[in-house]
mmCIF file of C-alpha atoms in Angstrom:
data_model
loop_
_atom_site.group_PDB
_atom_site.id
_atom_site.type_symbol
_atom_site.label_atom_id
_atom_site.label_comp_id
_atom_site.label_asym_id
_atom_site.label_seq_id
_atom_site.Cartn_x
_atom_site.Cartn_y
_atom_site.Cartn_z
ATOM 1 C CA MET A 1 23.377 -28.567 4.609
ATOM 2 C CA ARG A 2 22.477 -26.965 1.655
ATOM 3 C CA ALA A 3 20.206 -24.529 -0.297
ATOM 4 C CA ASN A 4 18.795 -26.616 -2.849
ATOM 5 C CA CYS A 5 18.018 -30.225 -3.244
ATOM 6 C CA SER A 6 18.778 -31.796 -6.762
ATOM 7 C CA SER A 7 16.662 -33.709 -8.866
ATOM 8 C CA SER A 8 18.522 -36.938 -8.639
ATOM 9 C CA SER A 9 17.715 -40.233 -6.787
ATOM 10 C CA ALA A 10 20.448 -39.724 -4.297
ATOM 11 C CA CYS A 11 18.733 -37.056 -2.933
ATOM 12 C CA PRO A 12 16.067 -38.340 0.181
ATOM 13 C CA ALA A 13 13.588 -35.666 -0.290
ATOM 14 C CA ASN A 14 13.026 -35.954 -4.232
ATOM 15 C CA SER A 15 13.392 -39.709 -4.301
ATOM 16 C CA SER A 16 10.479 -40.835 -6.693
ATOM 17 C CA GLU A 17 11.355 -44.345 -6.479
ATOM 18 C CA GLU A 18 9.730 -44.326 -2.779
ATOM 19 C CA LYS A 19 5.944 -45.064 -2.586
ATOM 20 C CA LEU A 20 4.542 -42.591 -0.133
ATOM 21 C CA PRO A 21 1.953 -43.580 2.607
ATOM 22 C CA VAL A 22 -1.445 -42.811 1.733
ATOM 23 C CA GLY A 23 -1.568 -39.858 3.954
ATOM 24 C CA LEU A 24 1.483 -38.544 2.834
ATOM 25 C CA GLU A 25 0.561 -38.805 -0.969
ATOM 26 C CA VAL A 26 -2.801 -36.935 -0.349
ATOM 27 C CA TYR A 27 -1.001 -34.168 1.531
ATOM 28 C CA GLY A 28 1.452 -34.138 -1.150
ATOM 29 C CA ASN A 29 -1.209 -33.820 -4.173
ATOM 30 C CA LEU A 30 -3.117 -31.011 -2.173
ATOM 31 C CA GLU A 31 0.215 -29.113 -1.230
ATOM 32 C CA LEU A 32 0.205 -26.572 -3.568
ATOM 33 C CA VAL A 33 -3.348 -25.936 -3.448
ATOM 34 C CA PHE A 34 -3.152 -25.483 0.569
ATOM 35 C CA THR A 35 0.215 -23.346 -0.176
ATOM 36 C CA VAL A 36 -1.645 -20.917 -2.670
ATOM 37 C CA VAL A 37 -4.503 -20.294 -0.354
ATOM 38 C CA SER A 38 -2.370 -20.000 2.582
ATOM 39 C CA ALA A 39 -0.347 -17.396 0.610
ATOM 40 C CA VAL A 40 -3.565 -15.434 -0.716
ATOM 41 C CA MET A 41 -4.928 -15.565 3.112
ATOM 42 C CA ILE A 42 -1.581 -14.234 4.413
ATOM 43 C CA GLY A 43 -1.569 -11.219 1.859
ATOM 44 C CA LEU A 44 -5.432 -10.039 2.517
ATOM 45 C CA LEU A 45 -4.633 -10.714 6.337
ATOM 46 C CA MET A 46 -1.340 -8.497 6.134
ATOM 47 C CA PHE A 47 -2.945 -5.464 3.949
ATOM 48 C CA SER A 48 -5.778 -5.063 6.631
ATOM 49 C CA LEU A 49 -3.171 -5.559 9.525
ATOM 50 C CA GLY A 50 -1.084 -3.174 7.545
ATOM 51 C CA CYS A 51 -3.693 -0.724 7.843
ATOM 52 C CA SER A 52 -2.945 -0.067 11.343
ATOM 53 C CA VAL A 53 0.544 0.553 10.869
ATOM 54 C CA GLU A 54 1.480 4.460 10.963
ATOM 55 C CA ILE A 55 4.611 5.651 9.153
ATOM 56 C CA ARG A 56 5.578 7.905 12.043
ATOM 57 C CA ARG A 57 5.991 5.043 14.298
ATOM 58 C CA LEU A 58 7.104 2.389 12.019
ATOM 59 C CA TRP A 59 9.822 4.852 11.134
ATOM 60 C CA SER A 60 10.520 5.470 15.159
ATOM 61 C CA HIS A 61 11.061 1.311 15.447
ATOM 62 C CA ILE A 62 13.545 1.295 12.422
ATOM 63 C CA ARG A 63 15.472 4.043 13.606
ATOM 64 C CA ARG A 64 15.777 3.042 17.253
ATOM 65 C CA PRO A 65 15.386 -0.775 16.810
ATOM 66 C CA TRP A 66 15.535 -1.815 20.741
ATOM 67 C CA GLY A 67 12.138 -3.693 20.419
ATOM 68 C CA ILE A 68 13.074 -5.673 17.318
ATOM 69 C CA ALA A 69 16.564 -6.503 18.792
ATOM 70 C CA VAL A 70 14.950 -7.905 21.767
ATOM 71 C CA GLY A 71 12.388 -9.750 19.441
ATOM 72 C CA LEU A 72 15.152 -11.141 17.220
ATOM 73 C CA LEU A 73 16.843 -12.409 20.604
ATOM 74 C CA CYS A 74 14.058 -14.311 21.515
ATOM 75 C CA GLN A 75 13.383 -15.464 18.010
ATOM 76 C CA PHE A 76 16.791 -17.149 17.239
ATOM 77 C CA GLY A 77 18.130 -17.277 20.668
ATOM 78 C CA LEU A 78 15.680 -18.381 22.958
ATOM 79 C CA MET A 79 13.501 -20.399 20.683
ATOM 80 C CA PRO A 80 16.529 -22.578 19.433
ATOM 81 C CA LEU A 81 17.851 -23.020 23.063
ATOM 82 C CA THR A 82 14.253 -24.206 24.118
ATOM 83 C CA ALA A 83 14.069 -26.729 21.188
ATOM 84 C CA TYR A 84 17.801 -28.003 22.260
ATOM 85 C CA LEU A 85 17.043 -28.433 25.876
ATOM 86 C CA LEU A 86 13.315 -30.114 25.072
ATOM 87 C CA VAL A 87 15.322 -32.491 22.882
ATOM 88 C CA ILE A 88 17.897 -33.589 25.394
ATOM 89 C CA ASN A 89 15.515 -33.771 28.223
ATOM 90 C CA PHE A 90 13.154 -36.447 26.123
ATOM 91 C CA SER A 91 13.895 -39.445 24.783
ATOM 92 C CA LEU A 92 13.502 -38.952 20.716
ATOM 93 C CA LYS A 93 14.498 -40.555 17.742
ATOM 94 C CA PRO A 94 17.321 -38.612 15.955
ATOM 95 C CA VAL A 95 14.747 -37.599 13.404
ATOM 96 C CA GLN A 96 11.782 -36.631 15.901
ATOM 97 C CA ALA A 97 14.933 -34.388 17.584
ATOM 98 C CA MET A 98 15.520 -32.683 14.603
ATOM 99 C CA ALA A 99 12.253 -31.754 13.400
ATOM 100 C CA ILE A 100 11.891 -30.097 16.881
ATOM 101 C CA LEU A 101 15.268 -28.121 16.291
ATOM 102 C CA ILE A 102 14.185 -27.001 12.709
ATOM 103 C CA MET A 103 11.019 -25.668 14.564
ATOM 104 C CA GLY A 104 12.582 -23.552 16.906
ATOM 105 C CA CYS A 105 14.819 -22.144 14.081
ATOM 106 C CA CYS A 106 12.056 -21.000 11.932
ATOM 107 C CA PRO A 107 11.225 -17.341 11.832
ATOM 108 C CA GLY A 108 8.026 -15.903 13.279
ATOM 109 C CA GLY A 109 4.719 -16.563 11.871
ATOM 110 C CA THR A 110 1.927 -14.201 10.518
ATOM 111 C CA ILE A 111 -0.297 -15.565 13.357
ATOM 112 C CA SER A 112 1.157 -13.501 15.940
ATOM 113 C CA ASN A 113 -0.132 -10.186 14.061
ATOM 114 C CA ILE A 114 -3.448 -11.013 14.507
ATOM 115 C CA PHE A 115 -3.152 -11.878 18.427
ATOM 116 C CA THR A 116 -1.118 -9.056 18.849
ATOM 117 C CA TYR A 117 -4.160 -6.768 17.481
ATOM 118 C CA TRP A 118 -6.547 -8.719 19.655
ATOM 119 C CA VAL A 119 -4.558 -7.836 22.748
ATOM 120 C CA ASP A 120 -4.026 -4.083 21.986
ATOM 121 C CA GLY A 121 -0.298 -4.775 21.003
ATOM 122 C CA ASP A 122 2.094 -2.797 19.399
ATOM 123 C CA MET A 123 1.179 -3.506 15.721
ATOM 124 C CA ASP A 124 4.061 -1.465 14.056
ATOM 125 C CA LEU A 125 6.233 -3.823 16.338
ATOM 126 C CA SER A 126 4.549 -6.893 15.606
ATOM 127 C CA ILE A 127 4.846 -6.548 11.699
ATOM 128 C CA SER A 128 8.234 -4.978 11.676
ATOM 129 C CA MET A 129 9.698 -8.274 13.981
ATOM 130 C CA THR A 130 7.572 -10.825 11.731
ATOM 131 C CA THR A 131 9.413 -8.996 8.828
ATOM 132 C CA CYS A 132 12.984 -8.979 10.059
ATOM 133 C CA SER A 133 12.602 -12.242 11.278
ATOM 134 C CA THR A 134 12.069 -13.769 8.095
ATOM 135 C CA VAL A 135 14.742 -11.843 6.460
ATOM 136 C CA VAL A 136 17.305 -12.784 9.107
ATOM 137 C CA ALA A 137 16.192 -16.363 8.792
ATOM 138 C CA LEU A 138 18.148 -16.508 5.416
ATOM 139 C CA GLY A 139 21.127 -16.573 7.674
ATOM 140 C CA MET A 140 20.187 -17.490 11.106
ATOM 141 C CA MET A 141 18.250 -20.759 10.097
ATOM 142 C CA PRO A 142 21.180 -22.554 8.981
ATOM 143 C CA LEU A 143 23.692 -20.961 11.225
ATOM 144 C CA CYS A 144 21.365 -21.890 14.235
ATOM 145 C CA LEU A 145 20.871 -25.695 12.881
ATOM 146 C CA TYR A 146 24.625 -25.939 12.002
ATOM 147 C CA LEU A 147 25.561 -24.927 15.647
ATOM 148 C CA TYR A 148 23.129 -27.023 17.697
ATOM 149 C CA THR A 149 23.932 -30.153 15.598
ATOM 150 C CA LEU A 150 27.675 -30.204 15.710
ATOM 151 C CA SER A 151 27.730 -33.145 17.712
ATOM 152 C CA TRP A 152 25.060 -35.099 16.353
ATOM 153 C CA ASN A 153 25.616 -37.523 13.367
ATOM 154 C CA LEU A 154 23.392 -36.502 10.900
ATOM 155 C CA GLU A 155 22.654 -39.241 8.291
ATOM 156 C CA GLN A 156 21.122 -36.832 5.522
ATOM 157 C CA ASN A 157 21.708 -33.317 4.762
ATOM 158 C CA LEU A 158 19.116 -30.758 5.760
ATOM 159 C CA THR A 159 17.750 -28.445 2.856
ATOM 160 C CA ILE A 160 16.826 -24.630 3.839
ATOM 161 C CA PRO A 161 13.822 -23.622 1.917
ATOM 162 C CA TYR A 162 14.950 -20.243 0.545
ATOM 163 C CA GLN A 163 11.937 -19.767 -2.140
ATOM 164 C CA ASN A 164 9.670 -20.636 0.859
ATOM 165 C CA ILE A 165 11.223 -17.731 2.857
ATOM 166 C CA GLY A 166 11.212 -15.689 -0.343
ATOM 167 C CA ILE A 167 7.288 -16.028 -0.725
ATOM 168 C CA THR A 168 6.847 -15.316 2.763
ATOM 169 C CA LEU A 169 8.536 -11.841 2.449
ATOM 170 C CA VAL A 170 6.826 -11.074 -0.825
ATOM 171 C CA CYS A 171 3.378 -11.641 1.171
ATOM 172 C CA LEU A 172 4.532 -9.688 4.240
ATOM 173 C CA THR A 173 5.865 -6.732 2.523
ATOM 174 C CA ILE A 174 4.249 -6.130 -0.474
ATOM 175 C CA PRO A 175 0.319 -6.129 1.432
ATOM 176 C CA VAL A 176 1.439 -4.263 4.486
ATOM 177 C CA ALA A 177 2.683 -1.415 2.168
ATOM 178 C CA PHE A 178 -0.368 -0.772 0.264
ATOM 179 C CA GLY A 179 -2.193 -0.968 4.086
ATOM 180 C CA VAL A 180 0.378 1.481 5.369
ATOM 181 C CA TYR A 181 -0.451 3.454 1.989
ATOM 182 C CA MET A 182 -4.296 3.250 2.725
ATOM 183 C CA ASN A 183 -3.988 4.267 6.299
ATOM 184 C CA TYR A 184 -1.954 7.274 5.283
ATOM 185 C CA ARG A 185 -4.514 8.456 2.682
ATOM 186 C CA TRP A 186 -7.547 7.086 3.667
ATOM 187 C CA PRO A 187 -7.649 6.513 7.496
ATOM 188 C CA LYS A 188 -11.414 6.257 8.272
ATOM 189 C CA GLN A 189 -11.617 3.685 5.754
ATOM 190 C CA SER A 190 -8.368 1.757 6.777
ATOM 191 C CA LYS A 191 -10.193 1.555 10.347
ATOM 192 C CA ILE A 192 -13.088 -0.621 8.648
ATOM 193 C CA ILE A 193 -10.926 -2.831 6.882
ATOM 194 C CA LEU A 194 -8.810 -3.432 10.030
ATOM 195 C CA LYS A 195 -11.748 -4.409 11.732
ATOM 196 C CA VAL A 196 -13.386 -6.680 9.269
ATOM 197 C CA GLY A 197 -9.696 -7.934 8.453
ATOM 198 C CA ALA A 198 -9.050 -9.057 12.009
ATOM 199 C CA ILE A 199 -12.195 -11.048 12.501
ATOM 200 C CA VAL A 200 -12.257 -12.548 8.934
ATOM 201 C CA GLY A 201 -8.313 -13.476 9.735
ATOM 202 C CA GLY A 202 -8.993 -15.168 13.059
ATOM 203 C CA VAL A 203 -11.783 -17.570 10.916
ATOM 204 C CA LEU A 204 -9.460 -18.250 8.202
ATOM 205 C CA LEU A 205 -6.736 -18.958 10.722
ATOM 206 C CA LEU A 206 -9.329 -21.829 12.065
ATOM 207 C CA VAL A 207 -10.061 -22.921 8.532
ATOM 208 C CA VAL A 208 -6.532 -23.371 7.558
ATOM 209 C CA ALA A 209 -5.664 -25.338 10.782
ATOM 210 C CA VAL A 210 -8.422 -27.854 10.637
ATOM 211 C CA ALA A 211 -7.716 -28.253 6.627
ATOM 212 C CA GLY A 212 -4.322 -28.837 7.276
ATOM 213 C CA VAL A 213 -5.139 -31.514 9.786
ATOM 214 C CA VAL A 214 -7.732 -33.016 7.286
ATOM 215 C CA LEU A 215 -5.227 -33.199 4.658
ATOM 216 C CA ALA A 216 -2.618 -35.050 6.524
ATOM 217 C CA LYS A 217 -4.498 -37.005 8.662
ATOM 218 C CA GLY A 218 -3.083 -39.744 7.654
ATOM 219 C CA SER A 219 0.432 -38.472 8.869
ATOM 220 C CA TRP A 220 -0.675 -38.213 12.466
ATOM 221 C CA ASN A 221 0.782 -40.859 14.877
ATOM 222 C CA SER A 222 -0.137 -41.433 18.938
ATOM 223 C CA ASP A 223 3.174 -40.573 20.037
ATOM 224 C CA THR A 224 2.729 -38.702 23.584
ATOM 225 C CA ILE A 225 6.371 -37.143 23.650
ATOM 226 C CA LEU A 226 5.753 -35.436 20.641
ATOM 227 C CA LEU A 227 2.355 -34.267 21.546
ATOM 228 C CA THR A 228 3.860 -33.158 25.280
ATOM 229 C CA ILE A 229 6.705 -31.274 23.645
ATOM 230 C CA SER A 230 4.313 -29.460 20.974
ATOM 231 C CA PHE A 231 2.255 -28.519 23.871
ATOM 232 C CA ILE A 232 5.054 -27.285 26.240
ATOM 233 C CA PHE A 233 7.345 -25.690 23.287
ATOM 234 C CA PRO A 234 5.156 -22.450 22.127
ATOM 235 C CA LEU A 235 3.733 -21.926 25.938
ATOM 236 C CA THR A 236 7.550 -21.897 26.896
ATOM 237 C CA GLY A 237 8.325 -19.489 23.974
ATOM 238 C CA HIS A 238 5.486 -16.784 25.332
ATOM 239 C CA VAL A 239 6.532 -16.764 28.603
ATOM 240 C CA THR A 240 10.156 -16.523 28.224
ATOM 241 C CA GLY A 241 9.873 -13.734 25.283
ATOM 242 C CA PHE A 242 7.582 -11.960 27.893
ATOM 243 C CA LEU A 243 10.043 -12.108 30.665
ATOM 244 C CA LEU A 244 13.048 -11.196 28.485
ATOM 245 C CA ALA A 245 11.101 -8.202 27.286
ATOM 246 C CA LEU A 246 10.229 -7.267 30.796
ATOM 247 C CA LEU A 247 13.816 -7.725 31.967
ATOM 248 C CA THR A 248 15.001 -5.166 28.860
ATOM 249 C CA HIS A 249 12.529 -2.715 30.223
ATOM 250 C CA GLN A 250 10.155 -2.780 27.478
ATOM 251 C CA SER A 251 6.531 -1.138 27.745
ATOM 252 C CA TRP A 252 3.510 -3.468 28.998
ATOM 253 C CA GLN A 253 2.398 -3.198 25.327
ATOM 254 C CA ARG A 254 5.812 -4.217 23.776
ATOM 255 C CA CYS A 255 6.245 -6.968 26.295
ATOM 256 C CA ARG A 256 2.803 -8.706 24.986
ATOM 257 C CA THR A 257 3.717 -8.018 21.337
ATOM 258 C CA ILE A 258 7.360 -9.671 22.081
ATOM 259 C CA SER A 259 5.769 -12.826 23.718
ATOM 260 C CA LEU A 260 3.454 -13.383 20.966
ATOM 261 C CA GLU A 261 6.212 -13.090 18.460
ATOM 262 C CA THR A 262 8.305 -15.315 20.137
ATOM 263 C CA GLY A 263 5.974 -18.623 20.552
ATOM 264 C CA ALA A 264 4.499 -18.405 17.432
ATOM 265 C CA GLN A 265 6.388 -20.157 14.335
ATOM 266 C CA ASN A 266 6.032 -20.398 10.868
ATOM 267 C CA ILE A 267 4.511 -24.080 10.689
ATOM 268 C CA GLN A 268 4.175 -24.080 6.987
ATOM 269 C CA MET A 269 8.241 -23.037 6.811
ATOM 270 C CA CYS A 270 8.958 -25.896 9.128
ATOM 271 C CA ILE A 271 7.046 -28.602 6.811
ATOM 272 C CA THR A 272 8.082 -27.542 3.995
ATOM 273 C CA MET A 273 11.745 -28.163 5.346
ATOM 274 C CA LEU A 274 10.607 -31.502 6.613
ATOM 275 C CA HIS A 275 9.525 -32.317 3.166
ATOM 276 C CA LEU A 276 12.832 -31.371 1.495
ATOM 277 C CA SER A 277 14.991 -32.753 4.044
ATOM 278 C CA PHE A 278 13.481 -36.281 5.097
ATOM 279 C CA THR A 279 12.162 -39.363 3.396
ATOM 280 C CA ALA A 280 8.757 -40.775 3.148
ATOM 281 C CA GLU A 281 9.786 -43.259 6.263
ATOM 282 C CA GLN A 282 10.835 -40.061 8.218
ATOM 283 C CA LEU A 283 8.082 -37.874 7.230
ATOM 284 C CA VAL A 284 5.503 -40.381 9.113
ATOM 285 C CA GLN A 285 7.914 -39.960 12.344
ATOM 286 C CA THR A 286 8.019 -36.189 12.377
ATOM 287 C CA LEU A 287 5.178 -34.498 10.468
ATOM 288 C CA SER A 288 2.584 -34.553 13.246
ATOM 289 C CA PHE A 289 4.656 -32.162 15.358
ATOM 290 C CA PRO A 290 4.382 -28.953 13.514
ATOM 291 C CA LEU A 291 0.606 -29.844 12.799
ATOM 292 C CA ALA A 292 -0.055 -30.442 16.663
ATOM 293 C CA TYR A 293 2.518 -27.345 17.531
ATOM 294 C CA GLY A 294 0.353 -25.338 15.179
ATOM 295 C CA LEU A 295 -2.566 -26.332 16.800
ATOM 296 C CA PHE A 296 -1.513 -25.705 20.339
ATOM 297 C CA GLN A 297 0.097 -22.444 18.983
ATOM 298 C CA LEU A 298 -3.651 -21.239 18.080
ATOM 299 C CA LEU A 299 -4.942 -22.492 21.340
ATOM 300 C CA ASP A 300 -2.210 -20.700 23.015
ATOM 301 C CA GLY A 301 -2.912 -17.527 21.230
ATOM 302 C CA PHE A 302 -6.838 -17.717 22.134
ATOM 303 C CA LEU A 303 -6.249 -18.271 25.919
ATOM 304 C CA ILE A 304 -3.774 -15.192 26.016
ATOM 305 C CA VAL A 305 -5.946 -13.151 24.000
ATOM 306 C CA ALA A 306 -9.377 -14.125 26.494
ATOM 307 C CA ALA A 307 -6.939 -13.655 29.574
ATOM 308 C CA TYR A 308 -6.295 -10.037 28.462
ATOM 309 C CA LYS A 309 -9.647 -9.408 28.041
ATOM 310 C CA MET A 310 -10.881 -10.331 31.460
ATOM 311 C CA TYR A 311 -7.939 -8.504 32.723
ATOM 312 C CA LYS A 312 -8.980 -5.261 30.807
ATOM 313 C CA ARG A 313 -12.623 -5.563 31.770
ATOM 314 C CA THR A 314 -11.146 -5.926 35.384
ATOM 315 C CA LEU A 315 -9.002 -2.648 35.147
ATOM 316 C CA LYS A 316 -12.223 -0.732 33.855
ATOM 317 C CA ASN A 317 -14.511 -2.274 36.529
ATOM 318 C CA LYS A 318 -11.995 -0.750 38.993
ATOM 319 C CA HIS A 319 -11.612 2.407 37.231
ATOM 320 C CA ARG A 320 -15.876 2.870 37.555
ATOM 321 C CA ILE A 321 -15.887 1.888 41.239
ATOM 322 C CA LYS A 322 -13.524 4.164 42.377
ATOM 323 C CA ASN A 323 -14.979 7.164 39.967
ATOM 324 C CA PRO A 324 -18.464 6.645 39.804
ATOM 325 C CA ALA A 325 -19.109 10.172 37.759
ATOM 326 C CA SER A 326 -16.873 8.554 34.913
ATOM 327 C CA ARG A 327 -19.992 6.148 34.048
ATOM 328 C CA VAL A 328 -21.937 9.208 33.138
ATOM 329 C CA GLU A 329 -18.795 10.396 31.012
ATOM 330 C CA ALA A 330 -18.539 6.859 29.352
ATOM 331 C CA ARG A 331 -21.956 6.956 27.843
ATOM 332 C CA PHE A 332 -21.263 10.171 26.178
ATOM 333 C CA LYS A 333 -17.535 9.171 24.822
ATOM 334 C CA LYS A 334 -18.247 5.473 24.152
ATOM 335 C CA LYS A 335 -19.125 6.014 20.759
ATOM 336 C CA SER A 336 -16.080 8.292 19.743
ATOM 337 C CA THR A 337 -13.809 6.011 21.911
ATOM 338 C CA SER A 338 -11.142 4.740 19.352
ATOM 339 C CA PRO A 339 -8.785 1.370 19.896
ATOM 340 C CA LYS A 340 -5.830 3.215 20.222
ATOM 341 C CA GLU A 341 -7.405 5.373 23.114
ATOM 342 C CA THR A 342 -8.608 2.295 24.686
ATOM 343 C CA SER A 343 -5.162 1.239 24.513
ATOM 344 C CA ALA A 344 -3.793 4.540 25.971
ATOM 345 C CA PHE A 345 -6.170 4.010 28.892
ATOM 346 C CA LEU A 346 -4.990 0.483 30.011
ATOM 347 C CA GLU A 347 -1.340 1.620 29.709
ATOM 348 C CA VAL A 348 -2.112 4.165 32.092
ATOM 349 C CA ASN A 349 -3.925 1.861 34.480
ATOM 350 C CA GLU A 350 -1.100 -0.917 34.275
ATOM 351 C CA GLU A 351 1.395 1.953 34.714
ATOM 352 C CA ALA A 352 -0.323 3.447 37.947
ATOM 353 C CA ALA A 353 -0.706 -0.309 39.429
ATOM 354 C CA LEU A 354 3.047 -0.574 39.316
ATOM 355 C CA THR A 355 4.116 3.091 40.282
ATOM 356 C CA PRO A 356 4.473 3.401 44.057
ATOM 357 C CA GLY A 357 2.724 6.653 45.357
ATOM 358 C CA PRO A 358 -0.337 8.129 47.243
ATOM 359 C CA SER A 359 -3.182 5.854 47.462
ATOM 360 C CA GLY A 360 -6.941 6.786 48.301
ATOM 361 C CA PRO A 361 -9.744 8.824 46.769
ATOM 362 C CA MET A 362 -7.947 12.261 47.180
ATOM 363 C CA ALA A 363 -4.829 11.008 45.021
ATOM 364 C CA LEU A 364 -6.964 9.760 42.310
ATOM 365 C CA HIS A 365 -8.831 13.213 42.061
ATOM 366 C CA ARG A 366 -5.771 14.943 42.003
ATOM 367 C CA ALA A 367 -4.488 12.474 39.076
ATOM 368 C CA LEU A 368 -7.870 13.235 37.217
ATOM 369 C CA MET A 369 -7.862 17.273 38.152
ATOM 370 C CA PRO A 370 -6.386 19.363 35.237
ATOM 371 C CA THR A 371 -2.951 20.910 35.995
ATOM 372 C CA GLY A 372 -4.364 24.421 36.673
ATOM 373 C CA GLN A 373 -6.772 22.943 39.311
ATOM 374 C CA ILE A 374 -4.383 20.925 41.054
ATOM 375 C CA SER A 375 -2.221 23.997 41.616
ATOM 376 C CA CYS A 376 -4.686 26.091 43.135
ATOM 377 C CA ALA A 377 -5.985 22.910 45.341
ATOM 378 C CA LYS A 378 -2.254 23.082 46.757
#
């Protein structure tokens, strides 16, 4: 395993004597344009999402990084292990097995930050996890790949895309820093930027996903096993990440955040590593996996957001049925209610649903009464 690949013909990734298939040749010609557009998109998106980050809460995550630690454990503990278990349970070619393991060892992708915003997750934790996992990937990617391939007879060296990791870090940290400063100096304007950025970011994600599939349409193959694994893998990451966060007594907001961060991988970094490490014939067998993983990753994210929105609406409807007077108050407060207030309301209802205690109209009435009135009522 090496950091850089020399330009000699002995290197399978840089061999100029091989003729690439048509699909891979097109992808190679447009790869630079696609990478630049993706980098610009990520930069603008992270700037808008950075407008939701508060310095005080971000500092609290850095000072007490329990949520970040759980997220990193999911990212570089659960995901590589899941990839390894999938490889040994399916009949795969060695090259395909390596592609799946590389995907499992990649850091988190920025797509998770958009979905976290849409499910009222902890944006400070989400951005912190994405940044920290990218930094930690400098050491954990080669370590995980080395540990899980000790018993394998590899015919080629794996090249870690350190340059790609560095570009990802720049696209993450600098725009987020500007977004945090924007939120600190102009909080009202930053809310507008955040809402617009979240919508535009979702549209751009779909555009980039479709463009990536079209550019690499010649590299698709009909391997049902790879398609099955690309469907199971991100879904398993979301579920196991949520369960581990729940077992470590994280809040519901953090559980949603860690779940999305765990299943969302950096697809571009995986594709770059495959290009640097494998020959053209091997790429034909492997390149369809990260592309399919990215599509299913988007699909899972949209399904999670839809399920959360339905759950959120159900909680609000139950609250209105139990409190008819709240409907009148909601009409006057609707315009002044911020997303953070809505998230706080949801957190209270989620905790109330799991906290044992007295039930019924009187208990609910006491919960909504001011403290002074409760003492007088007693």
